[in-house]
């Protein structure tokens, strides 16, 4: 590429001149290309280790003037082809012009100005993304693409100097992290190592430190594992690798590729050697932590954060922490955990002003809200800028007009249907009143609503149980659902109107589960409660069709409706499914499986002895899924489980893990004495059934697990408050960030395990429909899916990748590829290689397999077609080849007679790729010509090439004569039919040229010969050991397929070949009455043993799959950045 002219004082240091003229010198860097000796090896090693190759490309062009020792570098190139293009341009456009100048300074000024103008023109067409990246990073990205053959669509995120451990020997080099791949390159003393892995193939990613690998990153795939160490900052590198692996897992789940977030705030200045994508990912990570900490929606974007202090009136002190500003919120988090958290929606802010500074309170900012609360922040470093940013966001915040929904709203199902029983003790009612009073005092002291101070005192009140009358309000507050509901008034009502009355798979499942949702509760024993639950579930299924409806959602939603209105319950369900329990309720319950793995890991760490015994019994995986999916609501008495829901909305998933560990700890002795899974399940079921809430004020609700209670002595009751307290005392050290780290590790394992399960399901389904082995089907599935995933990477193909993936279909029909991708797989795997004719044959097979005509082929159809070519007998293979040269789906030509058209229609309907039946299929002359072309090109790589060509000539000659006879018979039958007709139409005349059967047959045969003779001879393979120019007449005539005597064609010579790559030639006439059947073709082929042997030979797909896998499972451009022979280590 052209570069801004730079002065070079020593032109020949570490460089070798290859071309020169009076004004320019083309040089190659030592260590690249052949030769160079020990100096070249040292230079090449130094370039890789010191990253000087990012600035010094392998080739460059220098400007020289006269006897001056000063040179100017004006162009560089990563390959000889690239630099040669620039050199030729200089010779063609500048040499003659420069010879006119008399002054060397004028020559230098002119050339530098010309090069700068070219660069300016190129920069105009560059994308904004590239403009944001630094020059050195763009050069590194260009080097990455050339080293690993990546296309322009593959973006480099960052690159790091590190060591790759190959065995016990470290190879110093550079690790390139792209959006879709992890790549490594090393060149040390002549030995070059290149490693490429896809993020979607990563099964394990962890940072560890061992004696052999000190502080290294371990990357595992299904086939191998790699260790990278000696990073300058291993923590930052590992975090970026985690992000990219998470994006890849999300791509597998949602079938969507990576897209830059254009709504993220732009940096004030471009950081050196940091890409725009890296800044994007860093901003995403900060946004995710910010949203998780304050339970905000996915649309929220963090604008910035700064250290400050907050005056806490309840503690009469200044609390140190951080202030966060986003487009809709001002948030504060204390440095000491749980000391004080604060969320101020901008819609609630009335005044923002700078207060007077003092030595005690420097740079303060006062924020007042509409409900008369005041917040004082101080010690702000850039107070003016902060106030200006808040003012800007306030101006964009619209005044919300709350819409009153026209839907029937139920205040809450709980109090309208279950009144306290008069027989309950007045003591419990007094306890409930005390809870209410405690919360009123708390509201007075800490504020009420979204702007409430959230402190450790708030947690204590939550652990003591929320009052019945405040439960719905506090659930909305702690979950963040209140903010979402307030910013989208009328949204739920519109959803209900759109969704009700529509029928789908989700609505059918909802109707089936409605009456199973807490049937023991009187609120759901009447149509009013059932109708409310139906509306909530149906509205959410309509909002999020990716989830739709999942079992267990009905149980959670029914509990929400007991304490909230319909709209509030809907937004709580949104918060649960989309933020607090991510991926829990999709079709494969991935989130619940991930947390099940986290729970197993926590059990192994906290209860190691019990973990080993439980793993032998297989109990943990059986119990934890139902515990997490329903938040214990389905396994514990309602009055007890609802207290855990209180804690969950305040603490998050952490409290569910704590309680689950406490349950196992309390039953450790009994579980260790169990001998089978059923006994352990019974023990845990009886324990959970007897977890009671002794402070409840509502009537007891029977639980299904009461059936497990047996024996004369009932098991002891466990107070739910004691269980919660015990869980905090024993396992309260669990931290949310540790749980998120465990979730990442388990997510890789779970998603890859689900993919392996899907692959096994596909293989089992296809075992009965194809003759491939299990290993072959698994390899084919991986190759097929790689093509689909590639469309997610780089947007290849005509349709979006998401449109090609339908999770509701069986696994073997979910992934689909288009014609272009099918042709690539066909060329790599099919046993019938036809040279340049291969894409035409692939397109014919694709058209045949695409039954629904949507332009896509699924895995089942792909394997069906491939199996026919590899494992069919000779008759089946010939039948498939014959069918590929018919025209299914195309309208018949008007020149075809009715008998031929009827037989063709019958053939198209009866065709089946696997089960081939004998039917009266006809092949007309035009299709026969194409069939001959295909046969000719199929044998260019065979050892018996000469014999096969002679056999084709004999068969084609025989079939042409058979077609002529069939034509005469058809014409004779048509004449008889016309004679017997009572009143033939006078306008019915024979086609021009059809004077008589005898004369017509000879003329039409000659037309066929002309069409075939006009076929191109370029595809004819040269004989081994001889050049095309040196081929003698005898060798050429050996390719002759039809003799002139057999066809009675005077214009066909001895070396005529009836096959070519093109279509019908201009001027040739195709006989529409000429036709042959498959039975005639089969009988003709059986007369030639070489053809019989060829089609009876079994193909070896293993070799082709190995070759396809070795070509890198992704489509890449040919890399020519290095002349060294690469040692490529491929995974996946």
JSON list of N, CA and C in Angstrom, two decimals, residues 121 169 415 611 911:
[
{"chain": "A", "resi": 121, "resn": "UNK", "atom": "N", "xyz": [-6.89, 10.32, -1.52]},
{"chain": "A", "resi": 121, "resn": "UNK", "atom": "CA", "xyz": [-8.03, 9.79, -2.25]},
{"chain": "A", "resi": 121, "resn": "UNK", "atom": "C", "xyz": [-8.48, 8.45, -1.66]},
{"chain": "A", "resi": 169, "resn": "UNK", "atom": "N", "xyz": [8.00, -26.74, 24.93]},
{"chain": "A", "resi": 169, "resn": "UNK", "atom": "CA", "xyz": [8.83, -25.68, 24.38]},
{"chain": "A", "resi": 169, "resn": "UNK", "atom": "C", "xyz": [7.97, -24.45, 24.12]},
{"chain": "A", "resi": 415, "resn": "UNK", "atom": "N", "xyz": [-55.55, -10.75, 48.08]},
{"chain": "A", "resi": 415, "resn": "UNK", "atom": "CA", "xyz": [-56.43, -10.21, 49.11]},
{"chain": "A", "resi": 415, "resn": "UNK", "atom": "C", "xyz": [-57.89, -10.23, 48.67]},
{"chain": "A", "resi": 611, "resn": "UNK", "atom": "N", "xyz": [-20.57, -34.08, 47.92]},
{"chain": "A", "resi": 611, "resn": "UNK", "atom": "CA", "xyz": [-20.58, -33.94, 46.46]},
{"chain": "A", "resi": 611, "resn": "UNK", "atom": "C", "xyz": [-20.21, -35.25, 45.78]},
{"chain": "A", "resi": 911, "resn": "UNK", "atom": "N", "xyz": [-40.04, -39.21, -8.52]},
{"chain": "A", "resi": 911, "resn": "UNK", "atom": "CA", "xyz": [-38.62, -39.28, -8.19]},
{"chain": "A", "resi": 911, "resn": "UNK", "atom": "C", "xyz": [-38.36, -39.27, -6.69]}
]
